[in-house]
Amino acid sequence: MRILIIGGGVVGRTLALALARRGAAVTLLDQQAGVPAASWGNAGHIATEQVEPLASPATLVGVPRRLFWRGGPLSLPPAQARDWLPFALRLAWASRPPQHRRGRAALGALLAEALPAWQRLAGTLGDAALVRANGHLVAWESDASAARGRAAWRAADTGTATVHAVDAATLARVRALAPGVADAIRFAGSAQVSDLDRLAAALDAALDAAGVARATGQATLERVGDRVAVPGHAADHVVVAAGVGSRALMAAAGERAPLIAERGYHVRAAAHGWPADLPPLVFEDRSIIATRYADRVQLAGFVEFGRAAAPPDPRKWQRLEAHAAALGLPLAAPFERWMGARPTLPDYLPAIGRSTRAANLYYSFGHQHLGLTLAPVTAELLADIIAGAAPAIDLTPYALRRFGTLA
């Protein structure tokens, strides 16, 4: 069975490995070779606690105070309103309570299996230390925000993750990095990929060992009867896992995929004085997360809706660097700067499944902030479907038909 996967991010690579290990002849086509995908700029956080979809009544209520121009993490560039306004209307529709409840159940089903799938993947890669299942920390800078934050998290559905008070020693370590922290909580049941570069290298080595062919270049889908073909590539089955680029590819097959580029920013600096064993640390008042990778510390944040190809906004990097200074973090210039586009659908659920318009077309994209978290479990589920086996989780809630089809 010859399978072509379009997309070279962590979702595409983990799926290619899963299929190759089931005996398929897999070609992985990377349309953005040399361009850092969102997969390799994220916070490394295996976010099992994020069961509540961001398409929610609470998100809509919180929009005004979270806008970038008011100091918040949400950016809606006026010049790109034609891109984000239709998405925002769909998000509002998906945020109604009945839809939100269904989304929470669907996301929770995937997240419950996310960490076990990561541990299985790390084992097959021969590097169990790639996954550190030591939870993460959330900190606040005032007693009032800490009280609100603790209450909100304890009332939230956090799936398999649990919330605990931090011990005095851990709080002291956090305050040694950020003296203004008033209090914090600790999550158990979440995890971290210890280093993204190490993960990429391990996946590439495993793909080579499994015989996965690699190609670069742009892909186009062509309808051939009730099937699709990609010119220049012979394949029995085609999988679209191309992040934000999946929208145009699926449209060629008659499938509606209302993706938007939800862009995030990060800065990195040398890890002087940052404990190597400290788990990801969220500063919730500022909506940023700090993660130690090897000899670097990364500070990430922002939700910027618009076009993937639009120029980056330097103010985002400047604000991250200002946050680092205001918190007193031991991070100093020179900073490495990065921006990447998360592929996001309006209901904040991924698209996973088989096309209803083309018999040999499958898809896996739209994982929003949870691409790293959900990549291995998604790979296992979709590989089962392609191989003709029943998946462990019903994939109906993630089918693209929830958005209708194109004429």
CSV table of C-alpha atoms in Angstrom, one decimal, residues 90-248:
chain,number,residue,atom,x,y,z
A,90,ARG,CA,-17.9,30.7,13.2
A,91,LEU,CA,-16.1,30.6,16.5
A,92,ALA,CA,-18.9,32.4,18.2
A,93,TRP,CA,-21.4,29.9,16.8
A,94,ALA,CA,-19.2,27.0,18.0
A,95,SER,CA,-19.0,28.6,21.5
A,96,ARG,CA,-22.7,28.2,22.3
A,97,PRO,CA,-23.1,25.9,25.3
A,98,PRO,CA,-24.4,22.8,23.6
A,99,GLN,CA,-21.6,22.9,21.0
A,100,HIS,CA,-19.0,23.7,23.7
A,101,ARG,CA,-20.1,20.6,25.7
A,102,ARG,CA,-19.8,18.4,22.7
A,103,GLY,CA,-16.4,19.9,21.9
A,104,ARG,CA,-15.2,19.3,25.5
A,105,ALA,CA,-16.2,15.6,25.3
A,106,ALA,CA,-14.5,15.2,22.0
A,107,LEU,CA,-11.3,16.9,23.1
A,108,GLY,CA,-11.2,15.1,26.4
A,109,ALA,CA,-11.4,11.7,24.6
A,110,LEU,CA,-8.2,12.5,22.7
A,111,LEU,CA,-6.4,14.1,25.5
A,112,ALA,CA,-7.0,11.2,27.8
A,113,GLU,CA,-4.8,9.1,25.5
A,114,ALA,CA,-2.3,11.8,24.6
A,115,LEU,CA,0.4,11.1,27.2
A,116,PRO,CA,0.3,7.3,26.9
A,117,ALA,CA,0.7,7.7,23.2
A,118,TRP,CA,3.7,10.0,23.7
A,119,GLN,CA,5.3,7.5,26.0
A,120,ARG,CA,4.8,4.7,23.5
A,121,LEU,CA,6.3,6.9,20.8
A,122,ALA,CA,9.3,7.8,22.9
A,123,GLY,CA,9.9,4.1,23.6
A,124,THR,CA,9.8,3.2,19.9
A,125,LEU,CA,12.2,6.0,19.2
A,126,GLY,CA,14.6,4.5,21.8
A,127,ASP,CA,14.7,7.7,23.9
A,128,ALA,CA,12.2,7.4,26.8
A,129,ALA,CA,13.8,10.6,28.3
A,130,LEU,CA,12.2,12.6,25.4
A,131,VAL,CA,9.1,12.8,27.5
A,132,ARG,CA,9.3,14.2,31.0
A,133,ALA,CA,6.0,13.4,32.8
A,134,ASN,CA,6.6,15.8,35.7
A,135,GLY,CA,3.7,18.1,35.1
A,136,HIS,CA,3.9,21.9,34.9
A,137,LEU,CA,3.5,25.0,37.0
A,138,VAL,CA,1.1,27.9,36.8
A,139,ALA,CA,2.1,31.1,38.7
A,140,TRP,CA,0.5,34.5,39.5
A,141,GLU,CA,1.8,37.8,40.6
A,142,SER,CA,-0.8,38.9,43.1
A,143,ASP,CA,-2.8,37.2,45.8
A,144,ALA,CA,-6.0,38.3,44.1
A,145,SER,CA,-5.1,36.8,40.7
A,146,ALA,CA,-3.9,33.7,42.4
A,147,ALA,CA,-7.2,33.3,44.2
A,148,ARG,CA,-9.1,33.7,40.9
A,149,GLY,CA,-6.8,31.5,39.0
A,150,ARG,CA,-6.8,28.6,41.6
A,151,ALA,CA,-10.6,28.8,41.7
A,152,ALA,CA,-11.0,28.7,37.9
A,153,TRP,CA,-8.6,25.7,37.5
A,154,ARG,CA,-10.3,23.8,40.3
A,155,ALA,CA,-13.7,24.3,38.7
A,156,ALA,CA,-12.4,23.4,35.2
A,157,ASP,CA,-12.5,20.0,33.5
A,158,THR,CA,-8.8,19.1,33.4
A,159,GLY,CA,-9.2,15.6,32.2
A,160,THR,CA,-6.5,13.2,33.4
A,161,ALA,CA,-4.5,16.1,34.8
A,162,THR,CA,-4.9,17.1,38.5
A,163,VAL,CA,-4.3,20.4,40.3
A,164,HIS,CA,-2.2,20.6,43.5
A,165,ALA,CA,-0.8,23.2,45.8
A,166,VAL,CA,2.9,23.8,45.4
A,167,ASP,CA,5.2,22.9,48.2
A,168,ALA,CA,7.4,25.6,49.8
A,169,ALA,CA,10.6,24.4,48.1
A,170,THR,CA,9.0,24.6,44.6
A,171,LEU,CA,7.5,28.0,45.2
A,172,ALA,CA,10.9,29.2,46.4
A,173,ARG,CA,12.5,28.0,43.2
A,174,VAL,CA,9.9,29.8,41.1
A,175,ARG,CA,10.5,33.0,43.1
A,176,ALA,CA,14.2,32.7,42.6
A,177,LEU,CA,13.5,33.1,38.9
A,178,ALA,CA,10.6,35.6,39.1
A,179,PRO,CA,10.7,37.4,42.5
A,180,GLY,CA,7.3,39.0,42.0
A,181,VAL,CA,5.4,35.7,42.0
A,182,ALA,CA,2.8,35.6,44.8
A,183,ASP,CA,1.7,32.0,44.5
A,184,ALA,CA,1.5,29.0,42.1
A,185,ILE,CA,-0.1,25.6,41.6
A,186,ARG,CA,1.3,22.4,40.2
A,187,PHE,CA,-0.3,20.2,37.7
A,188,ALA,CA,0.3,16.4,37.7
A,189,GLY,CA,-0.6,14.3,34.7
A,190,SER,CA,0.8,16.7,32.1
A,191,ALA,CA,4.2,16.4,30.6
A,192,GLN,CA,7.0,18.0,28.5
A,193,VAL,CA,9.0,17.1,25.4
A,194,SER,CA,12.5,17.6,26.8
A,195,ASP,CA,13.9,19.2,23.6
A,196,LEU,CA,12.2,19.9,20.2
A,197,ASP,CA,15.5,19.6,18.2
A,198,ARG,CA,16.2,16.2,19.8
A,199,LEU,CA,12.6,15.1,18.9
A,200,ALA,CA,13.0,16.2,15.3
A,201,ALA,CA,16.3,14.3,15.0
A,202,ALA,CA,14.9,11.2,16.6
A,203,LEU,CA,11.9,11.2,14.3
A,204,ASP,CA,14.0,11.7,11.2
A,205,ALA,CA,16.3,8.8,12.2
A,206,ALA,CA,13.3,6.6,12.8
A,207,LEU,CA,11.7,7.5,9.5
A,208,ASP,CA,14.9,6.7,7.6
A,209,ALA,CA,15.2,3.4,9.4
A,210,ALA,CA,11.6,2.6,8.6
A,211,GLY,CA,12.2,3.3,4.9
A,212,VAL,CA,10.0,6.4,4.6
A,213,ALA,CA,10.8,8.3,1.4
A,214,ARG,CA,11.2,12.0,1.8
A,215,ALA,CA,10.3,14.7,-0.8
A,216,THR,CA,10.0,18.4,-0.9
A,217,GLY,CA,8.0,20.8,-3.1
A,218,GLN,CA,4.5,22.0,-3.5
A,219,ALA,CA,1.6,19.6,-3.9
A,220,THR,CA,-1.7,20.0,-5.7
A,221,LEU,CA,-4.7,17.6,-5.5
A,222,GLU,CA,-6.5,16.6,-8.7
A,223,ARG,CA,-9.9,14.8,-8.8
A,224,VAL,CA,-9.8,11.6,-10.8
A,225,GLY,CA,-13.3,10.2,-10.6
A,226,ASP,CA,-14.1,9.4,-7.0
A,227,ARG,CA,-10.4,9.6,-6.0
A,228,VAL,CA,-7.6,12.2,-5.8
A,229,ALA,CA,-4.1,12.2,-7.2
A,230,VAL,CA,-1.0,14.3,-6.6
A,231,PRO,CA,0.9,14.9,-9.9
A,232,GLY,CA,4.4,13.6,-9.7
A,233,HIS,CA,3.6,11.1,-6.9
A,234,ALA,CA,2.2,7.6,-7.3
A,235,ALA,CA,0.0,6.7,-4.3
A,236,ASP,CA,-2.9,4.5,-3.4
A,237,HIS,CA,-3.9,6.8,-0.6
A,238,VAL,CA,-3.2,10.5,0.1
A,239,VAL,CA,-3.2,12.1,3.6
A,240,VAL,CA,-3.3,15.9,4.0
A,241,ALA,CA,-1.5,16.9,7.1
A,242,ALA,CA,-0.2,20.3,5.9
A,243,GLY,CA,-1.2,22.6,8.8
A,244,VAL,CA,-2.6,25.9,7.6
A,245,GLY,CA,-1.9,24.8,4.0
A,246,SER,CA,-4.5,22.1,4.3
A,247,ARG,CA,-7.4,24.4,3.6
A,248,ALA,CA,-6.5,24.9,-0.1
